[in-house]
Amino acid sequence: MSSKQRVPLPASNSLAAKQMRVVAGLIIFGEALAEHIFRPTHITHGRELDEVLAHLGTQNPLQEMYVRSALLKVLPDRQQKNRAAAVKSVATHVSGVLSILVPSSRQGEFESGLKQVSGQICRGWSKVQQLEERVRPSFSFDFSEDWQPLPPLSAQTPTKSSSSQSAQSSTQQKGRRQNQQQSTTLPGLLTAEEFKEVAWPAFLAINPEQPREEEEDNDAISSWALIHQGHVLTKAQAKEAEQERDAEEEVSRRVRKTARQNGSDPRRPQGRRRDSSISNLFHSPGNSGGAADKP
């Protein structure tokens, strides 16, 4: 397993390992949405028009707003068809990537669920496209105030009665309110030293009224404003899984060393192959997160 792996993925079924697989799935899902759905328009399948609008937005935000507004009214049937294709692409890609973690008997159900959720997100995004200011996802940890840690990934256990379910629901709602209050009243607590990996994008909106610098880099940074915080995996949240992964690697090294000394060639556990196939996805050239960060 690469030392540059973005999310530690132990091959076991421990709680920490399962939690990191959830985070990995969330990252893959968010990047697929950015590639196929979180776009200024859906007139085309390609991204050349997106890039033109992005460039225009940094040069003349008001002109970009007028052009985009006009484009959103063009060929509505085609845009609807492309949105449906985008939803299908997200579901197919994510289910294909994560299929190794899903029993074969439930893969159809899993992909159907992905398609339903992606469709809901796409319908919501179509309303965002109508805003005057262009909105884009960001996967770049440039400003700590744009991010908050992922909520605790605790395992859910079934309850035995409706009263206990109600009590648990009340407790969970109270906990969520407390977490929300903490994140609201204590902004900026997340530091670069705590950051491990972006798990879900932040969303930025271009501000045509904000003064911009002459330099291109400053121009791109100063003209965007945060409209919704993103979520990151912190080093503390990943620590237990990293320790487990390192322990697995140490055992694997010892087994290989012993096998070489004995002149044999041991087969690697199936879990390791499963884990490696997922971790390799984080290093594919077609990763969409970076492209979505370009204004």
mmCIF file of C-alpha atoms in Angstrom:
data_model
loop_
_atom_site.group_PDB
_atom_site.id
_atom_site.type_symbol
_atom_site.label_atom_id
_atom_site.label_comp_id
_atom_site.label_asym_id
_atom_site.label_seq_id
_atom_site.Cartn_x
_atom_site.Cartn_y
_atom_site.Cartn_z
ATOM 1 C CA MET A 1 0.000 0.000 0.000
ATOM 2 C CA SER A 2 1.417 3.385 -0.964
ATOM 3 C CA SER A 3 2.688 5.677 1.780
ATOM 4 C CA LYS A 4 1.022 8.519 -0.135
ATOM 5 C CA GLN A 5 -2.429 6.956 0.181
ATOM 6 C CA ARG A 6 -4.976 9.639 0.939
ATOM 7 C CA VAL A 7 -7.192 7.572 3.249
ATOM 8 C CA PRO A 8 -5.858 4.636 5.318
ATOM 9 C CA LEU A 9 -7.772 1.492 4.352
ATOM 10 C CA PRO A 10 -6.992 -1.495 6.587
ATOM 11 C CA ALA A 11 -8.000 -4.839 5.107
ATOM 12 C CA SER A 12 -9.851 -5.928 8.248
ATOM 13 C CA ASN A 13 -13.495 -5.464 9.250
ATOM 14 C CA SER A 14 -12.739 -3.452 12.365
ATOM 15 C CA LEU A 15 -14.841 -0.373 13.152
ATOM 16 C CA ALA A 16 -11.976 1.942 12.161
ATOM 17 C CA ALA A 17 -11.539 0.124 8.844
ATOM 18 C CA LYS A 18 -15.263 0.305 8.057
ATOM 19 C CA GLN A 19 -15.322 4.010 8.890
ATOM 20 C CA MET A 20 -12.464 4.741 6.511
ATOM 21 C CA ARG A 21 -14.251 2.851 3.732
ATOM 22 C CA VAL A 22 -17.251 5.101 4.276
ATOM 23 C CA VAL A 23 -14.966 8.138 3.972
ATOM 24 C CA ALA A 24 -13.342 6.707 0.835
ATOM 25 C CA GLY A 25 -16.772 6.147 -0.688
ATOM 26 C CA LEU A 26 -17.800 9.693 0.183
ATOM 27 C CA ILE A 27 -14.698 11.090 -1.520
ATOM 28 C CA ILE A 28 -15.307 9.035 -4.657
ATOM 29 C CA PHE A 29 -18.964 10.084 -4.732
ATOM 30 C CA GLY A 30 -18.184 13.791 -4.245
ATOM 31 C CA GLU A 31 -15.576 13.804 -6.999
ATOM 32 C CA ALA A 32 -17.933 12.016 -9.391
ATOM 33 C CA LEU A 33 -20.628 14.606 -8.671
ATOM 34 C CA ALA A 34 -18.136 17.403 -9.347
ATOM 35 C CA GLU A 35 -17.169 15.805 -12.655
ATOM 36 C CA HIS A 36 -20.668 15.114 -13.979
ATOM 37 C CA ILE A 37 -23.264 17.190 -12.078
ATOM 38 C CA PHE A 38 -21.759 20.232 -10.324
ATOM 39 C CA ARG A 39 -21.340 22.129 -13.608
ATOM 40 C CA PRO A 40 -22.518 25.600 -14.770
ATOM 41 C CA THR A 41 -24.737 24.125 -17.500
ATOM 42 C CA HIS A 42 -25.541 20.720 -18.993
ATOM 43 C CA ILE A 43 -25.698 21.724 -22.640
ATOM 44 C CA THR A 44 -22.671 19.593 -23.492
ATOM 45 C CA HIS A 45 -21.107 16.394 -22.177
ATOM 46 C CA GLY A 46 -17.584 17.775 -22.576
ATOM 47 C CA ARG A 47 -16.017 20.380 -20.311
ATOM 48 C CA GLU A 48 -14.716 22.859 -22.898
ATOM 49 C CA LEU A 49 -17.692 25.176 -22.420
ATOM 50 C CA ASP A 50 -17.267 24.918 -18.638
ATOM 51 C CA GLU A 51 -13.670 26.061 -18.996
ATOM 52 C CA VAL A 52 -14.673 28.984 -21.209
ATOM 53 C CA LEU A 53 -17.243 30.134 -18.651
ATOM 54 C CA ALA A 54 -14.725 29.697 -15.844
ATOM 55 C CA HIS A 55 -12.179 31.856 -17.656
ATOM 56 C CA LEU A 56 -14.803 34.458 -18.484
ATOM 57 C CA GLY A 57 -15.894 34.507 -14.844
ATOM 58 C CA THR A 58 -12.418 35.528 -13.674
ATOM 59 C CA GLN A 59 -12.174 38.239 -16.340
ATOM 60 C CA ASN A 60 -15.710 39.612 -16.324
ATOM 61 C CA PRO A 61 -18.097 38.037 -13.764
ATOM 62 C CA LEU A 62 -21.097 40.074 -14.898
ATOM 63 C CA GLN A 63 -20.639 39.029 -18.514
ATOM 64 C CA GLU A 64 -20.265 35.406 -17.415
ATOM 65 C CA MET A 65 -23.526 35.707 -15.497
ATOM 66 C CA TYR A 66 -25.405 36.990 -18.577
ATOM 67 C CA VAL A 67 -23.927 34.319 -20.867
ATOM 68 C CA ARG A 68 -24.644 31.508 -18.434
ATOM 69 C CA SER A 69 -28.186 32.768 -17.835
ATOM 70 C CA ALA A 70 -28.845 32.693 -21.578
ATOM 71 C CA LEU A 71 -27.297 29.246 -22.009
ATOM 72 C CA LEU A 72 -29.449 27.768 -19.244
ATOM 73 C CA LYS A 73 -32.542 28.635 -21.302
ATOM 74 C CA VAL A 74 -31.196 27.031 -24.483
ATOM 75 C CA LEU A 75 -32.292 23.546 -25.594
ATOM 76 C CA PRO A 76 -34.042 22.527 -22.362
ATOM 77 C CA ASP A 77 -34.812 19.012 -23.639
ATOM 78 C CA ARG A 78 -31.158 18.427 -24.448
ATOM 79 C CA GLN A 79 -30.053 19.692 -21.049
ATOM 80 C CA GLN A 80 -32.569 17.429 -19.334
ATOM 81 C CA LYS A 81 -31.274 14.474 -21.339
ATOM 82 C CA ASN A 82 -27.700 15.341 -20.407
ATOM 83 C CA ARG A 83 -28.632 15.675 -16.728
ATOM 84 C CA ALA A 84 -30.152 12.185 -16.807
ATOM 85 C CA ALA A 85 -26.975 10.879 -18.453
ATOM 86 C CA ALA A 86 -24.875 12.617 -15.794
ATOM 87 C CA VAL A 87 -26.858 10.965 -12.996
ATOM 88 C CA LYS A 88 -26.393 7.591 -14.625
ATOM 89 C CA SER A 89 -22.661 8.204 -15.072
ATOM 90 C CA VAL A 90 -22.225 9.043 -11.390
ATOM 91 C CA ALA A 91 -24.125 5.967 -10.234
ATOM 92 C CA THR A 92 -22.334 3.653 -12.670
ATOM 93 C CA HIS A 93 -18.880 5.001 -11.816
ATOM 94 C CA VAL A 94 -19.279 4.966 -8.038
ATOM 95 C CA SER A 95 -20.972 1.570 -7.930
ATOM 96 C CA GLY A 96 -18.257 0.180 -10.179
ATOM 97 C CA VAL A 97 -15.488 1.560 -7.986
ATOM 98 C CA LEU A 98 -17.051 0.332 -4.744
ATOM 99 C CA SER A 99 -18.479 -2.926 -6.095
ATOM 100 C CA ILE A 100 -15.668 -4.876 -4.459
ATOM 101 C CA LEU A 101 -17.113 -3.856 -1.076
ATOM 102 C CA VAL A 102 -20.724 -4.697 -1.940
ATOM 103 C CA PRO A 103 -22.077 -8.282 -2.066
ATOM 104 C CA SER A 104 -22.916 -9.273 -5.626
ATOM 105 C CA SER A 105 -26.526 -9.945 -4.601
ATOM 106 C CA ARG A 106 -26.945 -6.292 -3.561
ATOM 107 C CA GLN A 107 -24.989 -4.452 -6.233
ATOM 108 C CA GLY A 108 -28.129 -3.707 -8.260
ATOM 109 C CA GLU A 109 -29.809 -2.267 -5.171
ATOM 110 C CA PHE A 110 -26.677 -0.251 -4.367
ATOM 111 C CA GLU A 111 -26.478 1.278 -7.843
ATOM 112 C CA SER A 112 -30.215 2.015 -7.811
ATOM 113 C CA GLY A 113 -29.830 3.842 -4.508
ATOM 114 C CA LEU A 114 -26.889 5.824 -5.857
ATOM 115 C CA LYS A 115 -28.933 6.817 -8.893
ATOM 116 C CA GLN A 116 -31.809 7.998 -6.693
ATOM 117 C CA VAL A 117 -29.565 10.109 -4.455
ATOM 118 C CA SER A 118 -27.631 11.487 -7.427
ATOM 119 C CA GLY A 119 -30.927 12.437 -9.090
ATOM 120 C CA GLN A 120 -32.022 14.365 -6.013
ATOM 121 C CA ILE A 121 -28.679 16.168 -5.897
ATOM 122 C CA CYS A 122 -28.906 16.962 -9.604
ATOM 123 C CA ARG A 123 -32.385 18.461 -9.207
ATOM 124 C CA GLY A 124 -31.110 20.602 -6.352
ATOM 125 C CA TRP A 125 -28.087 21.680 -8.378
ATOM 126 C CA SER A 126 -30.309 22.747 -11.280
ATOM 127 C CA LYS A 127 -31.707 25.403 -8.936
ATOM 128 C CA VAL A 128 -28.190 26.483 -7.953
ATOM 129 C CA GLN A 129 -27.388 26.944 -11.639
ATOM 130 C CA GLN A 130 -30.132 29.586 -11.817
ATOM 131 C CA LEU A 131 -28.420 31.839 -9.271
ATOM 132 C CA GLU A 132 -26.851 35.025 -10.558
ATOM 133 C CA GLU A 133 -23.502 34.173 -8.986
ATOM 134 C CA ARG A 134 -21.731 31.117 -10.364
ATOM 135 C CA VAL A 135 -21.251 28.433 -7.712
ATOM 136 C CA ARG A 136 -18.523 25.818 -7.855
ATOM 137 C CA PRO A 137 -17.275 23.003 -5.607
ATOM 138 C CA SER A 138 -13.824 23.286 -4.077
ATOM 139 C CA PHE A 139 -11.564 20.439 -2.962
ATOM 140 C CA SER A 140 -8.621 22.689 -2.105
ATOM 141 C CA PHE A 141 -7.679 23.252 1.539
ATOM 142 C CA ASP A 142 -6.597 26.874 1.065
ATOM 143 C CA PHE A 143 -8.544 28.521 3.889
ATOM 144 C CA SER A 144 -9.249 26.655 7.123
ATOM 145 C CA GLU A 145 -12.495 28.560 7.720
ATOM 146 C CA ASP A 146 -13.933 26.874 4.628
ATOM 147 C CA TRP A 147 -13.848 23.464 6.304
ATOM 148 C CA GLN A 148 -15.067 21.507 9.287
ATOM 149 C CA PRO A 149 -14.241 17.964 10.444
ATOM 150 C CA LEU A 150 -16.457 15.079 9.443
ATOM 151 C CA PRO A 151 -19.065 14.296 12.119
ATOM 152 C CA PRO A 152 -18.279 11.240 14.262
ATOM 153 C CA LEU A 153 -18.710 8.027 12.270
ATOM 154 C CA SER A 154 -20.284 5.891 14.988
ATOM 155 C CA ALA A 155 -21.739 2.475 14.254
ATOM 156 C CA GLN A 156 -25.540 2.235 14.370
ATOM 157 C CA THR A 157 -26.971 -0.626 16.404
ATOM 158 C CA PRO A 158 -30.566 -1.893 16.126
ATOM 159 C CA THR A 159 -32.897 -1.171 19.032
ATOM 160 C CA LYS A 160 -35.457 -3.514 20.550
ATOM 161 C CA SER A 161 -38.429 -1.233 20.988
ATOM 162 C CA SER A 162 -39.998 1.866 19.545
ATOM 163 C CA SER A 163 -39.510 3.714 22.844
ATOM 164 C CA SER A 164 -35.787 3.032 22.796
ATOM 165 C CA GLN A 165 -35.678 4.087 19.138
ATOM 166 C CA SER A 166 -37.365 7.353 20.070
ATOM 167 C CA ALA A 167 -34.940 7.918 22.930
ATOM 168 C CA GLN A 168 -31.977 7.168 20.678
ATOM 169 C CA SER A 169 -33.319 9.504 17.979
ATOM 170 C CA SER A 170 -33.773 12.266 20.558
ATOM 171 C CA THR A 171 -30.239 11.760 21.841
ATOM 172 C CA GLN A 172 -28.805 11.790 18.312
ATOM 173 C CA GLN A 173 -30.712 14.961 17.436
ATOM 174 C CA LYS A 174 -29.432 16.609 20.604
ATOM 175 C CA GLY A 175 -25.904 15.545 19.754
ATOM 176 C CA ARG A 176 -26.223 16.916 16.216
ATOM 177 C CA ARG A 177 -27.530 20.228 17.549
ATOM 178 C CA GLN A 178 -24.591 20.428 19.937
ATOM 179 C CA ASN A 179 -22.141 19.672 17.139
ATOM 180 C CA GLN A 180 -23.765 22.298 14.931
ATOM 181 C CA GLN A 181 -23.619 24.851 17.733
ATOM 182 C CA GLN A 182 -19.957 24.066 18.338
ATOM 183 C CA SER A 183 -19.098 24.420 14.648
ATOM 184 C CA THR A 184 -21.050 27.692 14.538
ATOM 185 C CA THR A 185 -19.696 29.246 17.697
ATOM 186 C CA LEU A 186 -16.133 28.000 17.308
ATOM 187 C CA PRO A 187 -15.208 28.632 13.675
ATOM 188 C CA GLY A 188 -11.695 28.205 12.380
ATOM 189 C CA LEU A 189 -10.651 25.584 14.940
ATOM 190 C CA LEU A 190 -9.506 23.252 12.190
ATOM 191 C CA THR A 191 -5.861 23.923 11.357
ATOM 192 C CA ALA A 192 -3.651 22.819 8.493
ATOM 193 C CA GLU A 193 -1.796 20.570 10.932
ATOM 194 C CA GLU A 194 -5.029 18.695 11.693
ATOM 195 C CA PHE A 195 -5.999 18.290 8.034
ATOM 196 C CA LYS A 196 -5.769 14.812 6.501
ATOM 197 C CA GLU A 197 -7.983 14.786 3.381
ATOM 198 C CA VAL A 198 -10.991 16.590 1.898
ATOM 199 C CA ALA A 199 -13.972 14.271 2.271
ATOM 200 C CA TRP A 200 -16.730 16.488 0.844
ATOM 201 C CA PRO A 201 -16.297 19.715 -1.136
ATOM 202 C CA ALA A 202 -16.899 23.232 0.051
ATOM 203 C CA PHE A 203 -18.990 25.454 -2.224
ATOM 204 C CA LEU A 204 -17.884 28.903 -3.330
ATOM 205 C CA ALA A 205 -19.745 31.645 -5.186
ATOM 206 C CA ILE A 206 -18.155 34.293 -7.363
ATOM 207 C CA ASN A 207 -18.598 37.836 -6.079
ATOM 208 C CA PRO A 208 -18.705 40.322 -8.983
ATOM 209 C CA GLU A 209 -18.848 43.288 -6.591
ATOM 210 C CA GLN A 210 -15.674 42.383 -4.697
ATOM 211 C CA PRO A 211 -12.522 44.276 -5.733
ATOM 212 C CA ARG A 212 -9.978 42.077 -7.466
ATOM 213 C CA GLU A 213 -6.220 42.293 -7.764
ATOM 214 C CA GLU A 214 -4.410 42.575 -11.063
ATOM 215 C CA GLU A 215 -2.495 39.316 -10.682
ATOM 216 C CA GLU A 216 -4.302 36.272 -12.035
ATOM 217 C CA ASP A 217 -3.831 34.134 -8.910
ATOM 218 C CA ASN A 218 -5.043 36.868 -6.562
ATOM 219 C CA ASP A 219 -7.870 37.633 -8.947
ATOM 220 C CA ALA A 220 -9.128 34.059 -8.771
ATOM 221 C CA ILE A 221 -8.857 33.897 -4.990
ATOM 222 C CA SER A 222 -10.281 37.294 -4.060
ATOM 223 C CA SER A 223 -13.365 37.000 -6.281
ATOM 224 C CA TRP A 224 -14.777 33.890 -4.557
ATOM 225 C CA ALA A 225 -16.783 33.761 -1.341
ATOM 226 C CA LEU A 226 -17.670 30.762 0.797
ATOM 227 C CA ILE A 227 -21.349 29.812 0.773
ATOM 228 C CA HIS A 228 -21.143 26.371 2.411
ATOM 229 C CA GLN A 229 -18.398 24.701 4.404
ATOM 230 C CA GLY A 230 -16.919 21.435 3.245
ATOM 231 C CA HIS A 231 -15.886 18.468 5.383
ATOM 232 C CA VAL A 232 -12.440 17.018 5.922
ATOM 233 C CA LEU A 233 -11.060 13.884 7.464
ATOM 234 C CA THR A 234 -8.699 14.921 10.246
ATOM 235 C CA LYS A 235 -5.483 13.193 11.226
ATOM 236 C CA ALA A 236 -7.025 12.321 14.586
ATOM 237 C CA GLN A 237 -10.004 10.651 12.902
ATOM 238 C CA ALA A 238 -7.689 8.593 10.677
ATOM 239 C CA LYS A 239 -5.128 7.715 13.367
ATOM 240 C CA GLU A 240 -6.622 4.395 14.507
ATOM 241 C CA ALA A 241 -7.014 3.145 10.941
ATOM 242 C CA GLU A 242 -3.467 4.229 10.109
ATOM 243 C CA GLN A 243 -2.111 2.310 13.083
ATOM 244 C CA GLU A 244 -4.040 -0.779 12.032
ATOM 245 C CA ARG A 245 -2.860 -0.449 8.440
ATOM 246 C CA ASP A 246 0.759 -0.073 9.563
ATOM 247 C CA ALA A 247 0.426 -3.154 11.771
ATOM 248 C CA GLU A 248 -0.975 -5.134 8.833
ATOM 249 C CA GLU A 249 1.902 -4.025 6.639
ATOM 250 C CA GLU A 250 4.434 -5.042 9.287
ATOM 251 C CA VAL A 251 2.887 -8.520 9.532
ATOM 252 C CA SER A 252 2.876 -8.789 5.739
ATOM 253 C CA ARG A 253 6.556 -7.841 5.566
ATOM 254 C CA ARG A 254 7.432 -10.442 8.162
ATOM 255 C CA VAL A 255 5.485 -13.140 6.287
ATOM 256 C CA ARG A 256 7.235 -12.271 3.011
ATOM 257 C CA LYS A 257 10.629 -12.258 4.699
ATOM 258 C CA THR A 258 10.001 -15.639 6.275
ATOM 259 C CA ALA A 259 8.705 -17.009 2.987
ATOM 260 C CA ARG A 260 11.803 -15.821 1.118
ATOM 261 C CA GLN A 261 14.036 -17.428 3.737
ATOM 262 C CA ASN A 262 12.121 -20.679 3.302
ATOM 263 C CA GLY A 263 12.212 -20.416 -0.477
ATOM 264 C CA SER A 264 8.428 -20.219 -0.886
ATOM 265 C CA ASP A 265 6.081 -17.631 -2.429
ATOM 266 C CA PRO A 266 3.072 -17.043 -0.136
ATOM 267 C CA ARG A 267 -0.215 -15.848 -1.606
ATOM 268 C CA ARG A 268 -1.425 -12.537 -0.282
ATOM 269 C CA PRO A 269 -4.714 -12.453 1.609
ATOM 270 C CA GLN A 270 -7.807 -11.594 -0.405
ATOM 271 C CA GLY A 271 -8.492 -8.641 1.890
ATOM 272 C CA ARG A 272 -5.202 -7.064 0.934
ATOM 273 C CA ARG A 273 -5.973 -7.262 -2.778
ATOM 274 C CA ARG A 274 -9.393 -5.775 -2.134
ATOM 275 C CA ASP A 275 -7.884 -2.914 -0.160
ATOM 276 C CA SER A 276 -5.193 -2.187 -2.735
ATOM 277 C CA SER A 277 -7.696 -2.031 -5.592
ATOM 278 C CA ILE A 278 -9.593 0.727 -3.792
ATOM 279 C CA SER A 279 -6.530 2.699 -2.727
ATOM 280 C CA ASN A 280 -5.223 2.748 -6.306
ATOM 281 C CA LEU A 281 -8.314 4.700 -7.367
ATOM 282 C CA PHE A 282 -7.084 7.712 -5.451
ATOM 283 C CA HIS A 283 -4.113 8.000 -7.780
ATOM 284 C CA SER A 284 -5.776 7.586 -11.169
ATOM 285 C CA PRO A 285 -4.971 10.281 -13.778
ATOM 286 C CA GLY A 286 -8.682 10.876 -14.330
ATOM 287 C CA ASN A 287 -9.265 12.174 -10.783
ATOM 288 C CA SER A 288 -11.902 14.919 -11.064
ATOM 289 C CA GLY A 289 -11.323 16.802 -7.823
ATOM 290 C CA GLY A 290 -8.537 19.010 -9.136
ATOM 291 C CA ALA A 291 -10.461 20.122 -12.197
ATOM 292 C CA ALA A 292 -13.374 21.241 -10.082
ATOM 293 C CA ASP A 293 -11.092 23.579 -8.135
ATOM 294 C CA LYS A 294 -10.279 25.679 -11.166
ATOM 295 C CA PRO A 295 -12.351 28.895 -11.121
#
